CSV table of C-alpha atoms in Angstrom, one decimal:
chain,number,residue,atom,x,y,z
A,172,MET,CA,120.1,64.1,130.4
A,173,THR,CA,121.3,66.1,127.4
A,174,PRO,CA,119.6,69.5,127.2
A,175,VAL,CA,116.9,69.5,124.6
A,176,LEU,CA,114.6,72.3,125.6
A,177,THR,CA,113.8,74.1,122.3
A,178,ARG,CA,111.6,77.2,122.2
A,179,PRO,CA,108.5,75.4,120.9
A,180,LEU,CA,108.9,72.7,123.6
A,181,LEU,CA,109.2,75.4,126.3
A,182,LEU,CA,106.1,77.1,124.9
A,183,LEU,CA,104.2,73.8,125.0
A,184,MET,CA,105.2,73.2,128.6
A,185,ALA,CA,104.1,76.7,129.5
A,186,VAL,CA,100.7,76.3,127.8
A,187,THR,CA,100.3,72.9,129.6
A,188,THR,CA,100.9,74.3,133.0
A,189,GLY,CA,98.5,77.2,132.3
A,190,LEU,CA,95.7,74.9,131.1
A,191,THR,CA,96.1,72.2,133.8
A,192,VAL,CA,96.2,74.7,136.7
A,193,GLY,CA,93.8,77.1,135.1
A,194,GLY,CA,91.2,74.3,134.9
A,195,ASN,CA,91.0,74.5,138.7
A,196,TYR,CA,89.8,78.1,138.6
A,197,VAL,CA,87.0,77.8,135.9
A,198,ASN,CA,84.4,77.2,138.6
A,199,GLN,CA,84.9,80.4,140.5
A,200,PRO,CA,82.8,82.7,138.3
A,201,LEU,CA,80.2,80.0,137.9
A,202,LEU,CA,79.3,79.3,141.5
A,203,ASP,CA,76.0,81.3,141.6
A,204,THR,CA,74.8,79.6,138.4
A,205,ILE,CA,75.8,76.2,139.5
A,206,ALA,CA,74.0,76.7,142.8
A,207,SER,CA,70.8,77.7,141.0
A,208,ASP,CA,71.0,75.0,138.4
A,209,LEU,CA,71.8,72.1,140.7
A,210,GLY,CA,69.5,73.3,143.5
A,211,VAL,CA,72.1,73.8,146.2
A,212,GLY,CA,72.9,76.7,148.5
A,213,ASP,CA,75.7,79.2,148.1
A,214,GLY,CA,77.7,77.4,150.8
A,215,PRO,CA,77.9,74.1,149.0
A,216,ALA,CA,78.6,75.8,145.7
A,217,ALA,CA,81.5,77.8,147.2
A,218,ALA,CA,82.8,74.6,148.7
A,219,LEU,CA,83.8,73.5,145.2
A,220,VAL,CA,86.6,76.0,145.3
A,221,THR,CA,87.8,74.4,148.5
A,222,VAL,CA,87.5,70.9,147.0
A,223,ALA,CA,89.7,72.0,144.1
A,224,GLN,CA,92.3,73.5,146.4
A,225,VAL,CA,92.4,70.6,148.8
A,226,SER,CA,92.6,68.0,146.0
A,227,TYR,CA,95.4,70.0,144.4
A,228,GLY,CA,97.3,69.9,147.7
A,229,VAL,CA,96.8,66.1,147.9
A,230,GLY,CA,98.3,65.8,144.5
A,231,LEU,CA,101.3,67.9,145.4
A,232,LEU,CA,102.0,65.6,148.3
A,233,LEU,CA,101.2,62.2,146.9
A,234,VAL,CA,101.5,62.5,143.1
A,235,VAL,CA,104.3,65.0,142.3
A,236,PRO,CA,107.1,62.7,143.9
A,237,LEU,CA,106.2,60.2,141.1
A,238,GLY,CA,108.2,62.5,138.8
A,239,ASP,CA,111.4,61.0,140.3
A,240,LEU,CA,110.1,57.4,140.3
A,241,LEU,CA,108.5,57.1,136.9
A,242,GLU,CA,109.3,58.0,133.3
A,243,ARG,CA,108.1,61.6,133.1
A,244,ARG,CA,106.7,61.7,129.6
A,245,ARG,CA,104.4,58.8,130.2
A,246,LEU,CA,103.5,60.2,133.7
A,247,LEU,CA,102.6,63.6,132.3
A,248,VAL,CA,100.5,62.2,129.5
A,249,THR,CA,98.6,60.0,132.0
A,250,LEU,CA,98.1,62.9,134.4
A,251,ALA,CA,96.8,65.2,131.6
A,252,LEU,CA,94.3,62.5,130.5
A,253,LEU,CA,93.1,61.9,134.1
A,254,ALA,CA,92.7,65.6,134.6
A,255,ALA,CA,90.7,65.7,131.4
A,256,ALA,CA,88.5,62.9,132.6
A,257,GLY,CA,87.8,64.9,135.8
A,258,HIS,CA,86.7,67.9,133.8
A,259,ALA,CA,84.6,65.8,131.5
A,260,VAL,CA,82.8,64.4,134.5
A,261,CYS,CA,82.1,68.0,135.6
A,262,ALA,CA,80.9,69.0,132.1
A,263,LEU,CA,78.4,66.1,132.2
A,264,ALA,CA,77.5,66.3,135.9
A,265,PRO,CA,73.8,65.8,136.5
A,266,SER,CA,74.1,66.5,140.2
A,267,TYR,CA,76.2,68.3,142.8
A,268,ALA,CA,77.7,65.1,144.1
A,269,VAL,CA,79.0,64.1,140.7
A,270,LEU,CA,80.4,67.6,140.2
A,271,VAL,CA,82.3,67.3,143.5
A,272,VAL,CA,83.8,64.0,142.4
A,273,GLY,CA,84.8,65.5,139.0
A,274,THR,CA,86.3,68.6,140.7
A,275,ALA,CA,88.4,66.4,143.1
A,276,VAL,CA,89.7,64.2,140.3
A,277,ALA,CA,90.7,67.1,138.1
A,278,GLY,CA,92.4,68.8,141.1
A,279,VAL,CA,94.5,65.9,142.1
A,280,PHE,CA,95.9,65.2,138.6
A,281,SER,CA,96.3,68.9,137.6
A,282,VAL,CA,99.6,68.7,139.5
A,283,ALA,CA,101.1,67.7,136.1
A,284,ALA,CA,102.1,71.4,136.1
A,285,GLN,CA,104.3,70.8,139.1
A,286,VAL,CA,106.0,67.8,137.4
A,287,LEU,CA,106.7,70.0,134.4
A,288,VAL,CA,108.4,72.9,136.2
A,289,PRO,CA,111.4,70.9,137.5
A,290,PHE,CA,111.4,68.9,134.2
A,291,ALA,CA,111.9,72.2,132.3
A,292,ALA,CA,114.9,73.0,134.6
A,293,GLU,CA,116.4,69.6,133.9
A,294,LEU,CA,116.0,69.9,130.1
A,295,ALA,CA,117.4,73.5,129.9
A,296,GLU,CA,120.9,74.3,128.9
A,297,PRO,CA,123.3,75.0,131.8
A,298,GLY,CA,122.9,78.6,132.9
A,299,ARG,CA,119.4,78.9,131.4
A,300,GLU,CA,117.5,76.9,134.0
A,301,GLY,CA,116.1,80.0,135.7
A,302,ARG,CA,114.8,81.4,132.4
A,303,ALA,CA,113.1,78.0,131.7
A,304,VAL,CA,111.5,77.9,135.1
A,305,GLY,CA,110.4,81.5,134.8
A,306,THR,CA,108.8,81.0,131.4
A,307,VAL,CA,106.9,77.9,132.5
A,308,MET,CA,105.7,79.7,135.6
A,309,SER,CA,104.5,82.6,133.5
A,310,GLY,CA,102.3,80.2,131.6
A,311,LEU,CA,100.9,78.8,134.9
A,312,LEU,CA,100.1,82.3,136.2
A,313,VAL,CA,98.6,83.5,132.9
A,314,GLY,CA,96.4,80.4,132.7
A,315,ALA,CA,95.2,80.8,136.3
A,316,LEU,CA,94.4,84.5,135.6
A,317,LEU,CA,92.6,84.0,132.3
A,318,ALA,CA,90.7,81.0,133.4
A,319,ARG,CA,88.3,83.1,135.5
A,320,SER,CA,87.6,85.6,132.7
A,321,VAL,CA,87.3,83.1,129.9
A,322,SER,CA,85.1,80.8,132.0
A,323,GLY,CA,82.6,83.5,132.8
A,324,ALA,CA,82.4,84.7,129.2
A,325,LEU,CA,82.0,81.2,127.8
A,326,ALA,CA,79.3,80.3,130.3
A,327,GLU,CA,77.3,83.3,129.1
A,328,VAL,CA,77.1,81.6,125.7
A,329,GLY,CA,77.1,77.9,126.5
A,330,GLY,CA,76.1,77.5,130.1
A,331,TRP,CA,78.3,76.5,133.1
A,332,HIS,CA,79.0,73.1,131.6
A,333,ALA,CA,80.9,74.6,128.6
A,334,PRO,CA,84.1,75.8,130.3
A,335,TYR,CA,84.6,72.3,131.8
A,336,ALA,CA,84.1,70.7,128.4
A,337,LEU,CA,86.6,73.1,126.8
A,338,VAL,CA,89.2,72.3,129.4
A,339,ALA,CA,88.7,68.6,129.0
A,340,VAL,CA,89.1,68.7,125.2
A,341,GLY,CA,92.1,71.0,125.6
A,342,LEU,CA,93.8,68.6,128.0
A,343,VAL,CA,93.3,65.7,125.6
A,344,VAL,CA,95.0,67.7,122.8
A,345,ILE,CA,97.8,68.6,125.2
A,346,ALA,CA,98.3,64.9,126.1
A,347,VAL,CA,98.7,64.1,122.5
A,348,LEU,CA,101.3,66.9,122.0
A,349,LEU,CA,103.2,65.9,125.1
A,350,ARG,CA,103.4,62.3,123.9
A,351,ARG,CA,104.9,63.5,120.6
A,352,ARG,CA,107.2,66.3,121.8
A,353,LEU,CA,108.5,65.5,125.2
A,354,PRO,CA,111.7,63.5,125.4
A,355,ARG,CA,111.9,60.4,127.5
A,356,SER,CA,113.4,60.6,130.9
A,357,VAL,CA,115.3,58.2,133.2
A,358,PRO,CA,113.8,57.7,136.6
A,359,THR,CA,116.1,58.9,139.4
A,360,SER,CA,114.5,57.1,142.4
A,361,SER,CA,114.2,53.4,143.1
A,362,GLY,CA,112.7,51.4,145.9
A,363,GLY,CA,109.1,51.9,145.3
A,364,TYR,CA,106.4,54.6,146.0
A,365,LEU,CA,106.4,54.5,149.8
A,366,ALA,CA,110.2,54.7,149.8
A,367,THR,CA,110.1,57.7,147.5
A,368,LEU,CA,107.7,59.5,149.8
A,369,ALA,CA,109.8,58.7,152.8
A,370,SER,CA,112.9,60.0,151.0
A,371,ALA,CA,111.1,63.3,150.4
A,372,ALA,CA,110.7,63.6,154.2
A,373,ARG,CA,114.4,62.9,154.7
A,374,LEU,CA,115.3,65.7,152.3
A,375,VAL,CA,113.6,68.2,154.6
A,376,ALA,CA,115.8,67.0,157.4
A,377,GLU,CA,119.0,67.0,155.4
A,378,LEU,CA,118.8,70.3,153.4
A,379,PRO,CA,118.6,73.5,155.5
A,380,ARG,CA,118.0,75.7,152.5
A,381,LEU,CA,115.1,73.5,151.4
A,382,ARG,CA,113.5,74.4,154.7
A,383,THR,CA,114.3,78.1,154.5
A,384,ARG,CA,113.2,78.4,150.9
A,385,ALA,CA,110.0,76.4,151.5
A,386,LEU,CA,109.2,78.7,154.4
A,387,LEU,CA,109.9,81.8,152.3
A,388,GLY,CA,107.4,80.6,149.7
A,389,GLY,CA,104.8,79.6,152.3
A,390,LEU,CA,105.0,82.9,154.2
A,391,GLY,CA,105.0,84.9,151.0
A,392,PHE,CA,102.0,83.2,149.6
A,393,ALA,CA,100.3,83.5,153.1
A,394,GLY,CA,100.6,87.3,152.9
A,395,VAL,CA,99.3,87.5,149.4
A,396,SER,CA,96.4,85.1,150.2
A,397,VAL,CA,95.4,87.5,153.0
A,398,LEU,CA,94.8,90.0,150.2
A,399,PHE,CA,93.1,87.5,147.9
A,400,ALA,CA,90.7,86.4,150.7
A,401,THR,CA,89.5,89.9,151.5
A,402,THR,CA,89.7,91.8,148.2
A,403,THR,CA,86.0,91.1,147.3
A,404,PHE,CA,84.8,92.2,150.7
A,405,LEU,CA,86.6,95.5,150.4
A,406,LEU,CA,85.8,96.3,146.8
A,407,ALA,CA,82.2,95.2,146.9
A,408,GLY,CA,81.6,97.1,150.2
A,409,PRO,CA,80.4,100.6,150.8
A,410,ARG,CA,83.7,102.3,150.1
A,411,PHE,CA,84.0,101.2,146.5
A,412,GLY,CA,80.7,99.4,145.6
A,413,LEU,CA,82.2,97.6,142.6
A,414,SER,CA,80.3,95.0,140.7
A,415,GLU,CA,81.6,91.4,140.1
A,416,LEU,CA,82.7,92.4,136.6
A,417,GLN,CA,84.6,95.4,137.9
A,418,ILE,CA,86.2,93.3,140.7
A,419,GLY,CA,87.3,90.8,138.1
A,420,LEU,CA,88.9,93.5,136.0
A,421,VAL,CA,90.9,94.7,139.1
A,422,GLY,CA,92.1,91.1,139.4
A,423,LEU,CA,93.7,91.4,136.0
A,424,ALA,CA,96.4,93.6,137.6
A,425,GLY,CA,97.9,90.3,138.8
A,426,VAL,CA,99.2,89.8,135.2
A,427,ALA,CA,102.3,91.7,136.5
A,428,GLY,CA,103.2,88.6,138.3
A,429,ALA,CA,103.7,86.7,135.0
A,430,SER,CA,106.2,89.2,133.8
A,431,MET,CA,108.1,89.1,137.0
A,432,ALA,CA,108.4,85.3,136.9
A,433,SER,CA,110.5,85.6,133.7
A,434,VAL,CA,112.6,88.5,135.1
A,435,ALA,CA,113.3,86.6,138.3
A,436,GLY,CA,114.4,83.5,136.3
A,437,ARG,CA,116.8,85.6,134.3
A,438,MET,CA,118.2,87.1,137.5
A,439,ALA,CA,118.8,83.6,138.9
A,440,ASP,CA,120.7,82.6,135.7
A,441,ALA,CA,122.9,85.7,136.1
A,442,GLY,CA,123.7,84.8,139.7
A,443,ARG,CA,121.4,87.5,141.2
A,444,GLY,CA,118.8,85.1,142.6
A,445,GLN,CA,119.3,86.5,146.2
A,446,TRP,CA,118.7,90.0,144.9
A,447,ALA,CA,115.4,88.8,143.3
A,448,THR,CA,114.4,87.3,146.6
A,449,GLY,CA,115.3,90.3,148.6
A,450,ILE,CA,113.5,92.7,146.3
A,451,GLY,CA,110.4,90.5,146.5
A,452,ALA,CA,110.6,90.2,150.3
A,453,VAL,CA,111.0,93.9,151.0
A,454,GLY,CA,108.5,94.7,148.3
A,455,LEU,CA,105.8,92.5,150.0
A,456,VAL,CA,106.1,94.6,153.1
A,457,ALA,CA,106.1,97.9,151.2
A,458,THR,CA,103.1,96.9,149.1
A,459,TRP,CA,100.9,96.6,152.2
A,460,GLY,CA,101.7,100.2,152.9
A,461,LEU,CA,100.1,101.1,149.6
A,462,LEU,CA,97.2,98.8,150.2
A,463,GLY,CA,96.7,100.1,153.7
A,464,LEU,CA,96.2,103.6,152.3
A,465,SER,CA,93.0,102.5,150.6
A,466,SER,CA,91.0,104.6,153.0
A,467,SER,CA,91.3,108.1,151.5
A,468,VAL,CA,89.6,109.8,148.5
A,469,TRP,CA,87.7,107.1,146.5
A,470,LEU,CA,89.6,107.5,143.2
A,471,THR,CA,93.0,107.9,144.8
A,472,SER,CA,92.5,104.9,147.1
A,473,LEU,CA,91.2,102.7,144.3
A,474,LEU,CA,94.2,103.5,142.1
A,475,LEU,CA,96.5,102.7,145.1
A,476,PHE,CA,94.7,99.4,145.6
A,477,VAL,CA,95.0,98.4,142.0
A,478,LEU,CA,98.7,99.3,142.0
A,479,GLY,CA,99.2,97.4,145.3
A,480,PHE,CA,97.3,94.4,144.1
A,481,GLY,CA,99.6,94.1,141.0
A,482,LEU,CA,102.7,94.7,143.0
A,483,ALA,CA,101.8,92.1,145.6
A,484,ASP,CA,101.6,89.4,142.9
A,485,MET,CA,104.7,90.6,141.2
A,486,PHE,CA,106.8,90.6,144.4
A,487,LEU,CA,105.5,87.2,145.3
A,488,GLN,CA,106.6,85.8,142.0
A,489,ALA,CA,110.1,87.3,142.5
A,490,VAL,CA,110.3,85.3,145.7
A,491,HIS,CA,108.6,82.2,144.3
A,492,VAL,CA,110.7,81.7,141.1
A,493,SER,CA,114.0,82.5,142.8
A,494,ASN,CA,113.1,79.9,145.5
A,495,GLN,CA,112.5,77.3,142.8
A,496,ASN,CA,115.9,78.1,141.2
A,497,VAL,CA,117.6,77.6,144.6
A,498,VAL,CA,115.7,74.4,145.5
A,499,TYR,CA,116.0,72.3,142.3
A,500,PRO,CA,119.9,72.2,142.3
A,501,LEU,CA,120.1,71.1,145.9
A,502,ARG,CA,119.6,67.5,144.7
A,503,PRO,CA,119.3,67.3,140.9
A,504,ASP,CA,118.4,63.6,141.2
A,505,ALA,CA,115.3,64.5,143.4
A,506,ARG,CA,113.8,67.5,141.7
A,507,ALA,CA,110.2,66.2,141.8
A,508,ARG,CA,110.5,65.4,145.5
A,509,LEU,CA,112.0,68.7,146.3
A,510,ASN,CA,109.2,70.4,144.3
A,511,SER,CA,106.6,68.4,146.2
A,512,VAL,CA,108.0,69.5,149.6
A,513,TYR,CA,108.3,73.1,148.4
A,514,MET,CA,104.9,73.4,146.8
A,515,THR,CA,103.1,71.6,149.6
A,516,THR,CA,104.5,74.2,152.0
A,517,TYR,CA,103.7,77.0,149.6
A,518,PHE,CA,100.0,76.0,149.4
A,519,ALA,CA,99.8,75.3,153.1
A,520,GLY,CA,100.9,78.9,153.6
A,521,GLY,CA,98.3,80.1,151.2
A,522,ALA,CA,95.6,78.2,153.1
A,523,LEU,CA,96.8,79.8,156.4
A,524,GLY,CA,96.8,83.2,154.9
A,525,SER,CA,93.3,82.9,153.6
A,526,ALA,CA,92.0,81.8,157.0
A,527,VAL,CA,93.9,84.5,158.9
A,528,GLY,CA,92.8,87.1,156.4
A,529,SER,CA,89.2,86.3,156.8
A,530,LEU,CA,89.4,86.4,160.6
A,531,ALA,CA,91.3,89.7,160.4
A,532,TRP,CA,88.5,91.2,158.2
A,533,SER,CA,85.8,90.1,160.6
A,534,ALA,CA,87.7,91.3,163.7
A,535,GLY,CA,89.1,94.7,162.5
A,536,GLY,CA,88.3,95.4,158.9
A,537,TRP,CA,90.8,96.6,156.3
A,538,PRO,CA,93.3,98.2,158.8
A,539,LEU,CA,93.8,94.9,160.6
A,540,VAL,CA,94.0,93.0,157.3
A,541,SER,CA,96.7,95.4,156.2
A,542,ALA,CA,98.6,94.9,159.4
A,543,VAL,CA,98.4,91.1,159.2
A,544,GLY,CA,99.5,91.1,155.6
A,545,ALA,CA,102.5,93.4,156.4
A,546,GLY,CA,103.3,91.1,159.3
A,547,PHE,CA,103.7,88.1,157.0
A,548,GLY,CA,105.9,90.2,154.8
A,549,VAL,CA,108.2,91.0,157.7
A,550,LEU,CA,108.5,87.3,158.5
A,551,VAL,CA,109.5,86.7,154.8
A,552,VAL,CA,112.3,89.3,155.2
A,553,LEU,CA,113.5,87.6,158.4
A,554,VAL,CA,113.6,84.2,156.8
A,555,TRP,CA,115.4,85.7,153.9
A,556,PHE,CA,118.2,86.9,156.2
A,557,LEU,CA,118.4,83.4,157.6
A,558,ASP,CA,118.7,82.0,154.1
A,559,LEU,CA,121.5,84.5,153.3
A,560,ARG,CA,123.4,83.3,156.3
A,561,LEU,CA,123.1,79.7,155.3
A,562,GLU,CA,124.2,80.5,151.8
A,563,ARG,CA,127.3,82.4,153.1
A,564,THR,CA,128.1,79.6,155.5
A,565,GLY,CA,127.9,77.1,152.7
A,566,ARG,CA,130.3,79.1,150.6
A,567,VAL,CA,132.8,79.4,153.5
A,568,LEU,CA,132.7,75.6,154.0
A,569,SER,CA,133.1,74.9,150.3
A,570,ALA,CA,136.1,77.2,150.1
A,571,ALA,CA,137.6,75.6,153.2
A,572,GLY,CA,137.1,72.2,151.7
A,573,ALA,CA,138.7,73.2,148.4
A,574,GLY,CA,141.6,74.7,150.3
A,575,SER,CA,142.3,71.6,152.2
A,576,ARG,CA,142.6,69.5,149.0
């Protein structure tokens, strides 16, 4: 496909990823109000977060591979409209059961974002693929970050239904813009849906660096999810005693990740993708050193925690975006399937990290949480060394093959 990725189109793709993924986070500040209004307990209300995450994972596994099988513009428009329908159901939900259904529908089809990311790499000019991926990923991260804050503020004015309604309307507008602005694509897979899914599994067996890069992403997200799963317990506890609003403001430190996504993309374009990965991997270990020091004087430890929280997300994005820039060129004709494999592993790692982090908090408090998080970081460094070895072996074999010709 001839590169056609203009700046306005890239901005549209970034906004689209931010809105589609951000829509999955609007329920998080609303859970207490939803529980009260619909007459359910805190547990069922909190389960809405799990429903959104699980349904998004299902979409990664079963919907994203369609990006290789179907014409992408039509697919993306359809996914945006289906996600809008899910949010509309949430906005009008008269009961908890209907809200669960709407949340699940929105979650499954919000994976439009993960069809867009490899599509941006395909549309970019040669040598600028990393920058395109980094920009679109920045939109995704900012959308996820702002969704919580905007949702809470909007709910204060219009009730908990209002954020869902706004996302639904926004996605309809996005669908119209995508229909007008996105170029048509040519499907790269044939043989039907089941054959496309089966070929994704074969890619795992055939591509060693897909395995190492997927594992890097999964382990990196696992370590940061240990932090996400326990932050509220620490900050709301007796050491800091922060309110929900104050904890939310601490979470804004994660905006550093959005800036690093763009930097990592530029490094990949300049041939320094492994440097970005290495900086991120080592940084994830070092960051837990800062976070682990959150046990001294109140002011000092809070500042260290905020700094560590921002750095953790920043270093994760250095690993994540550099991973994507390695994975997509492995098989340019199967970018959507490669992204499906990679992102499914990525979110599986996040789920593992959340579970392990919660167990660590219950068993040993913040010191054990810090040790577990650092342990995941060490694993990331070890897998990075393995990926370096695979890359060097591949270069030697390529050079030998070129010499024999």
